[in-house]
Amino acid sequence: MPLSEKINLFGKSLPELEEIALNFGERKFRGKQLYEWLYNKKVLNLEECSNLPKSFINQLNNNYMIHHPEVIKVLTDPEDGTQKYLLKLEDDKLIEAVLMNYSFGNSVCLSTQVGCAMGCTFCASGKNGKDRNLTAEEIAGQIIAIENYSGKQISNIVLMGMGEPLDNFDNVLKFIKLANQNLNIGQRHITLSTCGLVDKIKALADEKLQINLAISLHSPFQNKREEILPIAKRYNIDQLINASKEYFNKTGRRVTYEYTVIPDFNNSEADALELKKLIGNIPHHINLIPLNPVTKEVKPSRDNVKLFAEILNKQGLISTIRRKNGKNIEAACGQLRNQELEI
Ligand code: SAH
């Protein structure tokens, strides 16, 4: 069977693997052994599964394979060790992921789509629109590729790479379950970031998971959100805040509001006052992100970010400034892939 027609074993559940073993005339426990190789030892090919009979491996090889995204290029920031990965999928499409080292453990920022359909004006990922959704296995496979390359164990996941996770709802949900159940990553260690697909935020709340939700707010004003986030024309800001309240009420997880500080656009006292009206009396946490310029025209905004944090603080709003990981390696999502594809 040509490689491209073989079925990926990575992503299969324990009952599915047990069934595969039984179908090949093997005992059921061989499925459990395979499960351990795939998700605990995280092997890259079947030959490494040393306690499986050679005959079983040969049979598996005829129809199945273990496939993960392939590491094409890695940039390492000499200051903080952040690594940016360019990864190639089975159909040669390119995606990006980032490995960050924190005191609490290693965290990865994963892509959920090839490209992005959301078209946020300041973001590199959506420059050429969406190509396709990633499967749950492709999202999880980024973890395995990075762990294998770096030798580091990953304990935290943020879905903040290329793509809009809630525009790939079913696969992302499947991924969360795969990461949680098979790769043993706690739901509270997973954060999903969205630019505001209100219907899907509500659907996610109904799943009653324990994952963290981050909402890309970027402005408390409807008209300004519309200027930079096309999705704001579909769902207005009150609908968005109500959905975030619903998420908190149904899951008990405090919502984070992401706020990319764009100088002279969203960092004034008036912005802070409006933010206070909007989220001041609900459990909140504002994560301020320094703008990572993707076009030459836009200026970086490190000092503006600190200043705005102080303005927010005066209004009693709780904010932190996102540590700028990998500032020496173009870590804004989509930039490395765009360079490679010359977009
Ligand atoms: N589609 C999801 C995940 C995107 S990336 C979302 O929109 O939330 C995570 C965060 O980085 C989002 O808040 C996004 O708006 C922000 N972001 C994207 N490009 C950026 C850039 N060039 N500079 C600063 N923040 C950026």
mmCIF file of C-alpha atoms and ligand atoms in Angstrom:
data_model
loop_
_atom_site.group_PDB
_atom_site.id
_atom_site.type_symbol
_atom_site.label_atom_id
_atom_site.label_comp_id
_atom_site.label_asym_id
_atom_site.label_seq_id
_atom_site.Cartn_x
_atom_site.Cartn_y
_atom_site.Cartn_z
ATOM 1 C CA MET A 1 0.000 0.000 0.000
ATOM 2 C CA PRO A 2 1.431 3.442 -0.878
ATOM 3 C CA LEU A 3 2.483 5.425 2.215
ATOM 4 C CA SER A 4 -0.137 8.113 1.559
ATOM 5 C CA GLU A 5 -2.966 5.540 1.800
ATOM 6 C CA LYS A 6 -1.806 4.030 5.077
ATOM 7 C CA ILE A 7 -3.819 4.864 8.146
ATOM 8 C CA ASN A 8 -2.204 6.830 10.962
ATOM 9 C CA LEU A 9 -2.252 4.882 14.238
ATOM 10 C CA PHE A 10 -1.563 8.044 16.224
ATOM 11 C CA GLY A 11 -4.917 9.368 17.379
ATOM 12 C CA LYS A 12 -6.559 5.955 17.775
ATOM 13 C CA SER A 13 -8.179 5.225 21.125
ATOM 14 C CA LEU A 14 -7.373 2.199 23.297
ATOM 15 C CA PRO A 15 -10.506 0.253 22.205
ATOM 16 C CA GLU A 16 -9.679 0.988 18.547
ATOM 17 C CA LEU A 17 -6.109 -0.281 18.964
ATOM 18 C CA GLU A 18 -7.346 -3.375 20.769
ATOM 19 C CA GLU A 19 -9.703 -4.035 17.890
ATOM 20 C CA ILE A 20 -6.894 -3.658 15.361
ATOM 21 C CA ALA A 21 -4.849 -6.212 17.324
ATOM 22 C CA LEU A 22 -7.775 -8.643 17.447
ATOM 23 C CA ASN A 23 -8.399 -8.205 13.705
ATOM 24 C CA PHE A 24 -4.820 -9.300 13.039
ATOM 25 C CA GLY A 25 -5.348 -12.399 15.166
ATOM 26 C CA GLU A 26 -3.344 -10.980 18.065
ATOM 27 C CA ARG A 27 -4.396 -10.974 21.738
ATOM 28 C CA LYS A 28 -6.207 -7.880 23.021
ATOM 29 C CA PHE A 29 -3.327 -6.762 25.295
ATOM 30 C CA ARG A 30 -1.181 -6.075 22.221
ATOM 31 C CA GLY A 31 -3.499 -3.109 21.607
ATOM 32 C CA LYS A 32 -2.676 -1.769 25.060
ATOM 33 C CA GLN A 33 1.050 -2.199 24.379
ATOM 34 C CA LEU A 34 0.666 -0.291 21.127
ATOM 35 C CA TYR A 35 -1.235 2.421 23.014
ATOM 36 C CA GLU A 36 1.683 2.814 25.413
ATOM 37 C CA TRP A 37 4.207 3.089 22.592
ATOM 38 C CA LEU A 38 2.111 5.735 20.862
ATOM 39 C CA TYR A 39 1.205 7.935 23.829
ATOM 40 C CA ASN A 40 3.645 7.247 26.672
ATOM 41 C CA LYS A 41 6.869 6.473 24.844
ATOM 42 C CA LYS A 42 5.759 8.575 21.845
ATOM 43 C CA VAL A 43 7.647 6.552 19.223
ATOM 44 C CA LEU A 44 7.989 7.797 15.661
ATOM 45 C CA ASN A 45 7.788 4.427 13.902
ATOM 46 C CA LEU A 46 6.503 0.923 14.466
ATOM 47 C CA GLU A 47 9.963 -0.677 14.491
ATOM 48 C CA GLU A 48 10.637 0.958 17.863
ATOM 49 C CA CYS A 49 7.818 -1.011 19.526
ATOM 50 C CA SER A 50 10.247 -3.610 20.878
ATOM 51 C CA ASN A 51 7.792 -5.756 22.878
ATOM 52 C CA LEU A 52 5.487 -6.359 19.911
ATOM 53 C CA PRO A 53 6.030 -9.535 17.865
ATOM 54 C CA LYS A 54 7.853 -8.906 14.578
ATOM 55 C CA SER A 55 5.019 -10.614 12.693
ATOM 56 C CA PHE A 56 2.471 -8.188 14.169
ATOM 57 C CA ILE A 57 4.678 -5.185 13.287
ATOM 58 C CA ASN A 58 4.972 -6.469 9.718
ATOM 59 C CA GLN A 59 1.205 -6.899 9.453
ATOM 60 C CA LEU A 60 0.625 -3.424 10.857
ATOM 61 C CA ASN A 61 3.164 -1.941 8.429
ATOM 62 C CA ASN A 62 1.085 -3.138 5.489
ATOM 63 C CA ASN A 63 -1.884 -0.933 6.341
ATOM 64 C CA TYR A 64 -0.851 1.463 9.079
ATOM 65 C CA MET A 65 1.867 3.927 9.980
ATOM 66 C CA ILE A 66 2.773 6.367 12.715
ATOM 67 C CA HIS A 67 2.841 9.857 11.333
ATOM 68 C CA HIS A 68 3.649 13.222 12.912
ATOM 69 C CA PRO A 69 4.383 16.649 11.431
ATOM 70 C CA GLU A 70 8.005 16.841 10.274
ATOM 71 C CA VAL A 71 10.380 19.453 11.711
ATOM 72 C CA ILE A 72 11.661 21.557 8.794
ATOM 73 C CA LYS A 73 13.289 24.491 10.524
ATOM 74 C CA VAL A 74 13.882 25.582 14.132
ATOM 75 C CA LEU A 75 14.836 29.057 15.292
ATOM 76 C CA THR A 76 16.094 29.366 18.870
ATOM 77 C CA ASP A 77 16.129 32.639 20.761
ATOM 78 C CA PRO A 78 19.566 32.862 22.423
ATOM 79 C CA GLU A 79 18.167 34.997 25.272
ATOM 80 C CA ASP A 80 15.200 32.991 26.554
ATOM 81 C CA GLY A 81 15.530 29.649 24.739
ATOM 82 C CA THR A 82 12.146 30.006 23.014
ATOM 83 C CA GLN A 83 12.051 27.847 19.918
ATOM 84 C CA LYS A 84 9.974 28.471 16.860
ATOM 85 C CA TYR A 85 9.230 25.411 14.729
ATOM 86 C CA LEU A 86 8.315 25.277 11.068
ATOM 87 C CA LEU A 87 6.535 21.948 10.533
ATOM 88 C CA LYS A 88 5.500 20.097 7.385
ATOM 89 C CA LEU A 89 2.277 18.079 7.193
ATOM 90 C CA GLU A 90 1.630 14.937 5.165
ATOM 91 C CA ASP A 91 0.368 16.991 2.212
ATOM 92 C CA ASP A 92 3.458 19.266 2.400
ATOM 93 C CA LYS A 93 1.504 22.184 3.900
ATOM 94 C CA LEU A 94 3.477 24.253 6.394
ATOM 95 C CA ILE A 95 2.449 25.262 9.917
ATOM 96 C CA GLU A 96 4.172 26.838 12.909
ATOM 97 C CA ALA A 97 4.433 26.050 16.591
ATOM 98 C CA VAL A 98 6.412 27.631 19.434
ATOM 99 C CA LEU A 99 8.054 26.033 22.503
ATOM 100 C CA MET A 100 8.406 28.287 25.548
ATOM 101 C CA ASN A 101 10.168 27.483 28.804
ATOM 102 C CA TYR A 102 8.509 28.789 31.946
ATOM 103 C CA SER A 103 9.234 28.233 35.623
ATOM 104 C CA PHE A 104 6.047 26.115 35.810
ATOM 105 C CA GLY A 105 7.055 23.887 32.877
ATOM 106 C CA ASN A 106 7.291 23.787 29.112
ATOM 107 C CA SER A 107 4.476 25.266 27.111
ATOM 108 C CA VAL A 108 3.710 24.971 23.409
ATOM 109 C CA CYS A 109 1.717 27.278 21.199
ATOM 110 C CA LEU A 110 -0.002 25.133 18.565
ATOM 111 C CA SER A 111 -1.612 25.830 15.194
ATOM 112 C CA THR A 112 -5.167 24.628 14.555
ATOM 113 C CA GLN A 113 -5.490 25.486 10.844
ATOM 114 C CA VAL A 114 -3.293 25.985 7.792
ATOM 115 C CA GLY A 115 -3.717 29.743 7.339
ATOM 116 C CA CYS A 116 -6.737 31.491 8.856
ATOM 117 C CA ALA A 117 -10.027 32.855 7.546
ATOM 118 C CA MET A 118 -10.515 35.564 10.172
ATOM 119 C CA GLY A 119 -8.494 38.304 8.463
ATOM 120 C CA CYS A 120 -7.502 40.315 11.568
ATOM 121 C CA THR A 121 -5.611 43.286 10.168
ATOM 122 C CA PHE A 122 -2.474 43.029 12.344
ATOM 123 C CA CYS A 123 -2.019 39.242 12.154
ATOM 124 C CA ALA A 124 0.364 37.441 9.788
ATOM 125 C CA SER A 125 -1.504 34.097 9.870
ATOM 126 C CA GLY A 126 -4.521 35.273 7.918
ATOM 127 C CA LYS A 127 -2.703 37.181 5.202
ATOM 128 C CA ASN A 128 -3.539 34.596 2.548
ATOM 129 C CA GLY A 129 -6.772 33.269 4.016
ATOM 130 C CA LYS A 130 -7.487 29.748 5.202
ATOM 131 C CA ASP A 131 -6.138 26.731 3.374
ATOM 132 C CA ARG A 132 -7.588 23.889 5.477
ATOM 133 C CA ASN A 133 -8.387 22.692 8.986
ATOM 134 C CA LEU A 134 -5.907 20.551 10.896
ATOM 135 C CA THR A 135 -7.094 17.160 12.122
ATOM 136 C CA ALA A 136 -6.984 16.382 15.850
ATOM 137 C CA GLU A 137 -3.962 14.140 15.181
ATOM 138 C CA GLU A 138 -2.139 16.924 13.344
ATOM 139 C CA ILE A 139 -2.736 19.327 16.229
ATOM 140 C CA ALA A 140 -1.521 16.766 18.786
ATOM 141 C CA GLY A 141 1.293 15.613 16.484
ATOM 142 C CA GLN A 142 2.924 19.034 16.872
ATOM 143 C CA ILE A 143 3.471 18.166 20.555
ATOM 144 C CA ILE A 144 5.155 14.860 19.702
ATOM 145 C CA ALA A 145 7.339 16.428 16.989
ATOM 146 C CA ILE A 146 8.517 19.140 19.391
ATOM 147 C CA GLU A 147 9.076 16.777 22.338
ATOM 148 C CA ASN A 148 11.122 14.469 20.147
ATOM 149 C CA TYR A 149 13.220 17.253 18.686
ATOM 150 C CA SER A 150 13.813 19.165 21.928
ATOM 151 C CA GLY A 151 13.923 16.262 24.381
ATOM 152 C CA LYS A 152 11.628 18.295 26.638
ATOM 153 C CA GLN A 153 8.343 17.171 28.147
ATOM 154 C CA ILE A 154 5.425 19.484 27.487
ATOM 155 C CA SER A 155 2.954 20.238 30.271
ATOM 156 C CA ASN A 156 1.020 23.241 28.952
ATOM 157 C CA ILE A 157 -0.719 24.009 25.689
ATOM 158 C CA VAL A 158 -1.993 27.241 24.240
ATOM 159 C CA LEU A 159 -4.050 27.158 21.052
ATOM 160 C CA MET A 160 -2.740 30.511 19.875
ATOM 161 C CA GLY A 161 -0.735 29.580 16.810
ATOM 162 C CA MET A 162 -1.938 29.817 13.254
ATOM 163 C CA GLY A 163 -5.706 29.562 12.778
ATOM 164 C CA GLU A 164 -8.926 30.171 14.678
ATOM 165 C CA PRO A 165 -9.566 27.152 16.958
ATOM 166 C CA LEU A 166 -13.339 27.687 17.102
ATOM 167 C CA ASP A 167 -13.504 27.755 13.288
ATOM 168 C CA ASN A 168 -12.302 24.120 13.516
ATOM 169 C CA PHE A 169 -14.553 23.233 16.441
ATOM 170 C CA ASP A 170 -15.015 19.455 16.126
ATOM 171 C CA ASN A 171 -11.345 18.666 15.476
ATOM 172 C CA VAL A 172 -10.204 20.990 18.259
ATOM 173 C CA LEU A 173 -12.596 19.335 20.701
ATOM 174 C CA LYS A 174 -11.309 15.926 19.611
ATOM 175 C CA PHE A 175 -7.748 17.218 20.089
ATOM 176 C CA ILE A 176 -8.499 18.432 23.639
ATOM 177 C CA LYS A 177 -9.798 14.989 24.544
ATOM 178 C CA LEU A 178 -6.788 13.322 22.891
ATOM 179 C CA ALA A 179 -4.309 15.581 24.720
ATOM 180 C CA ASN A 180 -6.158 15.117 27.992
ATOM 181 C CA GLN A 181 -6.886 11.395 27.905
ATOM 182 C CA ASN A 182 -4.031 9.944 25.835
ATOM 183 C CA LEU A 183 -1.186 12.410 26.394
ATOM 184 C CA ASN A 184 -2.159 13.074 30.007
ATOM 185 C CA ILE A 185 -2.184 16.874 29.802
ATOM 186 C CA GLY A 186 -4.653 18.327 32.323
ATOM 187 C CA GLN A 187 -7.534 20.359 30.907
ATOM 188 C CA ARG A 188 -6.587 23.245 33.201
ATOM 189 C CA HIS A 189 -3.230 23.296 31.425
ATOM 190 C CA ILE A 190 -4.880 23.956 28.053
ATOM 191 C CA THR A 191 -5.872 27.438 26.865
ATOM 192 C CA LEU A 192 -7.976 28.131 23.788
ATOM 193 C CA SER A 193 -7.840 31.593 22.264
ATOM 194 C CA THR A 194 -10.589 32.940 20.003
ATOM 195 C CA CYS A 195 -11.231 36.204 18.182
ATOM 196 C CA GLY A 196 -14.903 35.843 19.156
ATOM 197 C CA LEU A 197 -17.090 33.259 17.420
ATOM 198 C CA VAL A 198 -19.954 33.723 19.865
ATOM 199 C CA ASP A 199 -22.042 30.683 18.883
ATOM 200 C CA LYS A 200 -19.019 28.437 19.250
ATOM 201 C CA ILE A 201 -18.028 29.958 22.619
ATOM 202 C CA LYS A 202 -21.514 28.996 23.831
ATOM 203 C CA ALA A 203 -21.165 25.509 22.380
ATOM 204 C CA LEU A 204 -17.792 25.174 24.118
ATOM 205 C CA ALA A 205 -19.336 26.300 27.424
ATOM 206 C CA ASP A 206 -21.940 23.537 27.022
ATOM 207 C CA GLU A 207 -19.141 20.955 26.823
ATOM 208 C CA LYS A 208 -18.340 21.939 30.436
ATOM 209 C CA LEU A 209 -14.624 21.317 30.037
ATOM 210 C CA GLN A 210 -12.065 22.727 32.444
ATOM 211 C CA ILE A 211 -9.947 24.411 29.770
ATOM 212 C CA ASN A 212 -9.098 28.117 29.932
ATOM 213 C CA LEU A 213 -10.753 30.457 27.481
ATOM 214 C CA ALA A 214 -8.969 33.538 26.153
ATOM 215 C CA ILE A 215 -10.881 36.095 24.119
ATOM 216 C CA SER A 216 -9.105 38.466 21.740
ATOM 217 C CA LEU A 217 -10.846 41.672 22.726
ATOM 218 C CA HIS A 218 -8.300 44.305 21.581
ATOM 219 C CA SER A 219 -10.776 47.165 22.097
ATOM 220 C CA PRO A 220 -13.863 47.828 24.232
ATOM 221 C CA PHE A 221 -15.513 49.776 21.395
ATOM 222 C CA GLN A 222 -17.675 48.050 18.788
ATOM 223 C CA ASN A 223 -16.579 50.328 15.916
ATOM 224 C CA LYS A 224 -12.877 49.895 16.691
ATOM 225 C CA ARG A 225 -13.182 46.116 16.954
ATOM 226 C CA GLU A 226 -14.851 46.139 13.555
ATOM 227 C CA GLU A 227 -11.872 48.046 12.137
ATOM 228 C CA ILE A 228 -9.333 45.388 13.110
ATOM 229 C CA LEU A 229 -11.355 42.174 13.626
ATOM 230 C CA PRO A 230 -13.765 41.382 10.747
ATOM 231 C CA ILE A 231 -15.572 38.841 12.989
ATOM 232 C CA ALA A 232 -16.832 41.779 15.094
ATOM 233 C CA LYS A 233 -19.241 42.615 12.260
ATOM 234 C CA ARG A 234 -20.901 39.234 12.732
ATOM 235 C CA TYR A 235 -21.107 39.280 16.547
ATOM 236 C CA ASN A 236 -21.249 42.519 18.486
ATOM 237 C CA ILE A 237 -19.278 43.220 21.627
ATOM 238 C CA ASP A 238 -22.219 42.771 24.033
ATOM 239 C CA GLN A 239 -22.932 39.329 22.583
ATOM 240 C CA LEU A 240 -19.234 38.500 22.995
ATOM 241 C CA ILE A 241 -19.028 39.614 26.636
ATOM 242 C CA ASN A 242 -22.283 37.784 27.427
ATOM 243 C CA ALA A 243 -20.862 34.606 25.906
ATOM 244 C CA SER A 244 -17.722 34.973 28.020
ATOM 245 C CA LYS A 245 -19.883 35.383 31.147
ATOM 246 C CA GLU A 246 -21.787 32.268 30.149
ATOM 247 C CA TYR A 247 -18.494 30.397 29.779
ATOM 248 C CA PHE A 248 -17.498 31.415 33.304
ATOM 249 C CA ASN A 249 -20.915 30.567 34.757
ATOM 250 C CA LYS A 250 -21.007 27.124 33.184
ATOM 251 C CA THR A 251 -17.376 26.093 33.779
ATOM 252 C CA GLY A 252 -16.202 28.175 36.740
ATOM 253 C CA ARG A 253 -13.086 29.084 34.738
ATOM 254 C CA ARG A 254 -12.148 32.759 34.732
ATOM 255 C CA VAL A 255 -11.896 34.174 31.212
ATOM 256 C CA THR A 256 -8.800 36.004 29.992
ATOM 257 C CA TYR A 257 -9.220 38.994 27.695
ATOM 258 C CA GLU A 258 -6.324 39.393 25.315
ATOM 259 C CA TYR A 259 -5.483 42.919 24.353
ATOM 260 C CA THR A 260 -2.847 43.674 21.742
ATOM 261 C CA VAL A 261 -1.752 47.216 22.433
ATOM 262 C CA ILE A 262 -1.756 49.231 19.224
ATOM 263 C CA PRO A 263 -0.257 52.692 19.829
ATOM 264 C CA ASP A 264 -2.662 55.624 19.355
ATOM 265 C CA PHE A 265 -5.491 53.198 18.635
ATOM 266 C CA ASN A 266 -6.552 51.356 21.793
ATOM 267 C CA ASN A 267 -4.335 52.519 24.669
ATOM 268 C CA SER A 268 -5.928 55.728 25.964
ATOM 269 C CA GLU A 269 -7.667 56.602 29.220
ATOM 270 C CA ALA A 270 -10.983 56.477 27.330
ATOM 271 C CA ASP A 271 -10.254 52.877 26.361
ATOM 272 C CA ALA A 272 -9.539 51.996 30.002
ATOM 273 C CA LEU A 273 -12.761 53.653 31.192
ATOM 274 C CA GLU A 274 -14.818 51.780 28.623
ATOM 275 C CA LEU A 275 -13.094 48.512 29.522
ATOM 276 C CA LYS A 276 -14.023 49.124 33.144
ATOM 277 C CA LYS A 277 -17.683 49.532 32.159
ATOM 278 C CA LEU A 278 -17.520 46.387 30.070
ATOM 279 C CA ILE A 279 -15.700 43.898 32.308
ATOM 280 C CA GLY A 280 -14.884 45.793 35.524
ATOM 281 C CA ASN A 281 -17.479 43.971 37.581
ATOM 282 C CA ILE A 282 -17.009 40.436 36.286
ATOM 283 C CA PRO A 283 -14.074 38.111 37.108
ATOM 284 C CA HIS A 284 -11.493 39.160 34.549
ATOM 285 C CA HIS A 285 -7.851 39.131 33.658
ATOM 286 C CA ILE A 286 -6.515 41.279 30.836
ATOM 287 C CA ASN A 287 -3.446 39.948 29.056
ATOM 288 C CA LEU A 288 -1.671 42.807 27.342
ATOM 289 C CA ILE A 289 0.248 41.781 24.210
ATOM 290 C CA PRO A 290 2.883 44.050 22.695
ATOM 291 C CA LEU A 291 2.110 44.476 19.010
ATOM 292 C CA ASN A 292 4.480 42.430 16.894
ATOM 293 C CA PRO A 293 4.640 44.407 13.673
ATOM 294 C CA VAL A 294 3.988 42.350 10.562
ATOM 295 C CA THR A 295 4.163 45.288 8.204
ATOM 296 C CA LYS A 296 6.886 47.922 8.168
ATOM 297 C CA GLU A 297 4.412 50.760 8.795
ATOM 298 C CA VAL A 298 3.432 49.712 12.328
ATOM 299 C CA LYS A 299 5.628 50.703 15.266
ATOM 300 C CA PRO A 300 6.385 48.336 18.166
ATOM 301 C CA SER A 301 4.854 49.294 21.472
ATOM 302 C CA ARG A 302 6.813 48.051 24.514
ATOM 303 C CA ASP A 303 6.593 51.305 26.534
ATOM 304 C CA ASN A 304 3.002 51.901 25.528
ATOM 305 C CA VAL A 305 2.124 48.529 26.991
ATOM 306 C CA LYS A 306 3.581 49.336 30.435
ATOM 307 C CA LEU A 307 1.917 52.717 30.433
ATOM 308 C CA PHE A 308 -1.457 51.229 29.510
ATOM 309 C CA ALA A 309 -1.091 48.589 32.259
ATOM 310 C CA GLU A 310 -0.748 51.466 34.748
ATOM 311 C CA ILE A 311 -3.796 53.237 33.329
ATOM 312 C CA LEU A 312 -5.811 50.006 33.691
ATOM 313 C CA ASN A 313 -4.531 49.503 37.217
ATOM 314 C CA LYS A 314 -5.793 52.965 38.203
ATOM 315 C CA GLN A 315 -9.241 51.872 37.049
ATOM 316 C CA GLY A 316 -9.028 48.749 39.230
ATOM 317 C CA LEU A 317 -8.634 46.433 36.247
ATOM 318 C CA ILE A 318 -6.357 43.432 36.573
ATOM 319 C CA SER A 319 -3.810 43.031 33.807
ATOM 320 C CA THR A 320 -0.487 41.379 33.106
ATOM 321 C CA ILE A 321 1.913 41.952 30.237
ATOM 322 C CA ARG A 322 2.612 38.899 28.133
ATOM 323 C CA ARG A 323 6.260 37.973 28.392
ATOM 324 C CA LYS A 324 7.624 38.621 24.964
ATOM 325 C CA ASN A 325 8.931 35.203 24.111
ATOM 326 C CA GLY A 326 11.341 34.811 21.271
ATOM 327 C CA LYS A 327 11.599 38.467 20.412
ATOM 328 C CA ASN A 328 14.751 37.691 18.431
ATOM 329 C CA ILE A 329 13.105 35.046 16.261
ATOM 330 C CA GLU A 330 10.011 36.638 14.746
ATOM 331 C CA ALA A 331 7.681 34.728 17.051
ATOM 332 C CA ALA A 332 4.414 36.352 15.945
ATOM 333 C CA CYS A 333 2.435 33.473 14.548
ATOM 334 C CA GLY A 334 2.566 33.055 10.816
ATOM 335 C CA GLN A 335 5.708 35.096 10.217
ATOM 336 C CA LEU A 336 8.147 32.224 9.747
ATOM 337 C CA ARG A 337 5.791 30.379 7.385
ATOM 338 C CA ASN A 338 5.184 33.548 5.395
ATOM 339 C CA GLN A 339 8.938 34.018 4.959
ATOM 340 C CA GLU A 340 9.283 30.425 3.784
ATOM 341 C CA LEU A 341 6.390 30.769 1.326
ATOM 342 C CA GLU A 342 7.433 34.324 0.409
ATOM 343 C CA ILE A 343 3.974 35.680 1.182
HETATM 344 N N1 SAH B 1 -7.395 32.986 16.323
HETATM 345 C C1 SAH B 1 -7.122 33.055 17.735
HETATM 346 C C2 SAH B 1 -5.661 32.736 18.051
HETATM 347 C C3 SAH B 1 -4.768 33.763 17.469
HETATM 348 S S1 SAH B 1 -3.170 34.103 18.113
HETATM 349 C C4 SAH B 1 -7.468 34.423 18.255
HETATM 350 O O1 SAH B 1 -7.717 35.319 17.465
HETATM 351 O O2 SAH B 1 -7.533 34.596 19.471
HETATM 352 C C5 SAH B 1 -3.312 34.658 19.737
HETATM 353 C C6 SAH B 1 -3.337 36.163 19.971
HETATM 354 O O3 SAH B 1 -2.287 36.874 19.312
HETATM 355 C C7 SAH B 1 -4.643 36.796 19.530
HETATM 356 O O4 SAH B 1 -5.109 37.622 20.558
HETATM 357 C C8 SAH B 1 -4.224 37.603 18.327
HETATM 358 O O5 SAH B 1 -5.109 38.666 18.064
HETATM 359 C C9 SAH B 1 -2.841 38.044 18.718
HETATM 360 N N2 SAH B 1 -1.972 38.477 17.617
HETATM 361 C C10 SAH B 1 -1.954 38.014 16.345
HETATM 362 N N3 SAH B 1 -1.011 38.658 15.631
HETATM 363 C C11 SAH B 1 -0.426 39.530 16.456
HETATM 364 C C12 SAH B 1 0.629 40.489 16.307
HETATM 365 N N4 SAH B 1 1.221 40.661 15.135
HETATM 366 N N5 SAH B 1 0.992 41.208 17.391
HETATM 367 C C13 SAH B 1 0.380 41.029 18.563
HETATM 368 N N6 SAH B 1 -0.621 40.171 18.774
HETATM 369 C C14 SAH B 1 -1.023 39.422 17.735
#
